[in-house]
Short mmCIF file of C-alpha atoms in Angstrom, two decimals:
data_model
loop_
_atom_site.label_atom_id
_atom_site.label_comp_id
_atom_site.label_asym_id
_atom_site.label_seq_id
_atom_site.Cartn_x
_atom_site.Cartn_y
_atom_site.Cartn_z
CA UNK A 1 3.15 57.57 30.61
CA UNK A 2 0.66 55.17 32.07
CA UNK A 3 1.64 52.32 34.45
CA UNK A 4 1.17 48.79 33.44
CA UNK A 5 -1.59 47.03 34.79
CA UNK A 6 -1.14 44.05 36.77
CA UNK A 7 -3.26 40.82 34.69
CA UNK A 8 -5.70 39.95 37.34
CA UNK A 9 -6.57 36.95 35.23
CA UNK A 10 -3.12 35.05 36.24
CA UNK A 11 -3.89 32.79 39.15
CA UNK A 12 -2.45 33.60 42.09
CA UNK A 13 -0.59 30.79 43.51
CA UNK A 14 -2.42 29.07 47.12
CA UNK A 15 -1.31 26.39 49.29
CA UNK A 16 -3.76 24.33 51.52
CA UNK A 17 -3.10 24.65 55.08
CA UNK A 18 -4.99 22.88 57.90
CA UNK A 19 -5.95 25.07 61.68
CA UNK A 20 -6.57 23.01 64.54
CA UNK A 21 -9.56 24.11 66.09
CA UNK A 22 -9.06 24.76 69.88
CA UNK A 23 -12.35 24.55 71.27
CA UNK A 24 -15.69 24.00 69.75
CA UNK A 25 -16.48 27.36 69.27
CA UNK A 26 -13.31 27.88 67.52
CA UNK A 27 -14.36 28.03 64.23
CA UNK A 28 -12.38 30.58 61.99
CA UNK A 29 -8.74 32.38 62.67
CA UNK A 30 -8.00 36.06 61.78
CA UNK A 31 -5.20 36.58 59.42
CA UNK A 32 -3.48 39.76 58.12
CA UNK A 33 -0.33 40.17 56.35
CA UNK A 34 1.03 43.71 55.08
CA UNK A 35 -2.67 44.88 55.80
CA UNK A 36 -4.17 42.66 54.00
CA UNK A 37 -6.66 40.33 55.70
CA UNK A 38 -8.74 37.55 55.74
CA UNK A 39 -10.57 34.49 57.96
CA UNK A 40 -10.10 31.18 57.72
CA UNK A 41 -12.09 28.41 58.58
CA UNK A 42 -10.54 25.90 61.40
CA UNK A 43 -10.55 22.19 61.74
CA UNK A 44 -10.65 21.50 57.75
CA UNK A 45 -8.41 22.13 54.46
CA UNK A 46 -8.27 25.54 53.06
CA UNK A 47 -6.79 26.50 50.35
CA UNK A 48 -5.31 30.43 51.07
CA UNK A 49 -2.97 32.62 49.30
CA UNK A 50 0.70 31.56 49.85
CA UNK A 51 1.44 34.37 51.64
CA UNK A 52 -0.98 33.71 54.33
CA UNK A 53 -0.02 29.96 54.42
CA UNK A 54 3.57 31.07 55.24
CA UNK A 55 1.99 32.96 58.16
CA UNK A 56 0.01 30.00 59.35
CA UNK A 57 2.63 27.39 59.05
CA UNK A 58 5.03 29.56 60.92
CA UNK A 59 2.07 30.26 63.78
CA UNK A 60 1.70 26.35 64.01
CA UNK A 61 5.79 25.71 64.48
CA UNK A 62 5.79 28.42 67.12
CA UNK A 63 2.96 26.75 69.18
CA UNK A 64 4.24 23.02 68.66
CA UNK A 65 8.05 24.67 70.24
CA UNK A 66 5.96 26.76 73.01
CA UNK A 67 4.31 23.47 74.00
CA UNK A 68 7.95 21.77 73.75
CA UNK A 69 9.03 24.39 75.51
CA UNK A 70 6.38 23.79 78.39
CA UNK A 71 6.99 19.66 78.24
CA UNK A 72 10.44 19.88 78.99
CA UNK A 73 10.40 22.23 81.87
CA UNK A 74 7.61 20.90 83.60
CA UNK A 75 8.79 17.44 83.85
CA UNK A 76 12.33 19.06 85.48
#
């Protein structure tokens, strides 16, 4: 028996997400999730699959605790 097929006309669903850009010659990010991959553009809205947006937003709350992190202990 045959395996249904997947509609690829249903839209997947996306989310815009938003990369700082860290220098000027920053100007896309490497993303891969479950081997899947793709590059985004920094320093503007994107609108990405959700499961790379999950990946990105949880890249951007690790950075803004690193540099928490940093703050705290190097003001004593």
């Amino acid at each position: 028996m045959a395996k249904a097929i997947k509609n690829t006309s249903e839209k997947e669903k996306t989310r815009t997400v938003f990369i700082p850009r860290k220098n000027k010659n920053d100007t896309e990010r490497y993303v891969a999730v479950n081997g899947e991959n793709m590059l985004i553009q920094t320093g503007r809205n994107v609108e990405v699959p959700l499961r790379f947006a999950e990946v990105i937003e949880n890249s951007l709350r690790q950075d803004a605790a690193a540099e928490a992190f940093i703050e705290a202990y190097a003001n004593g």
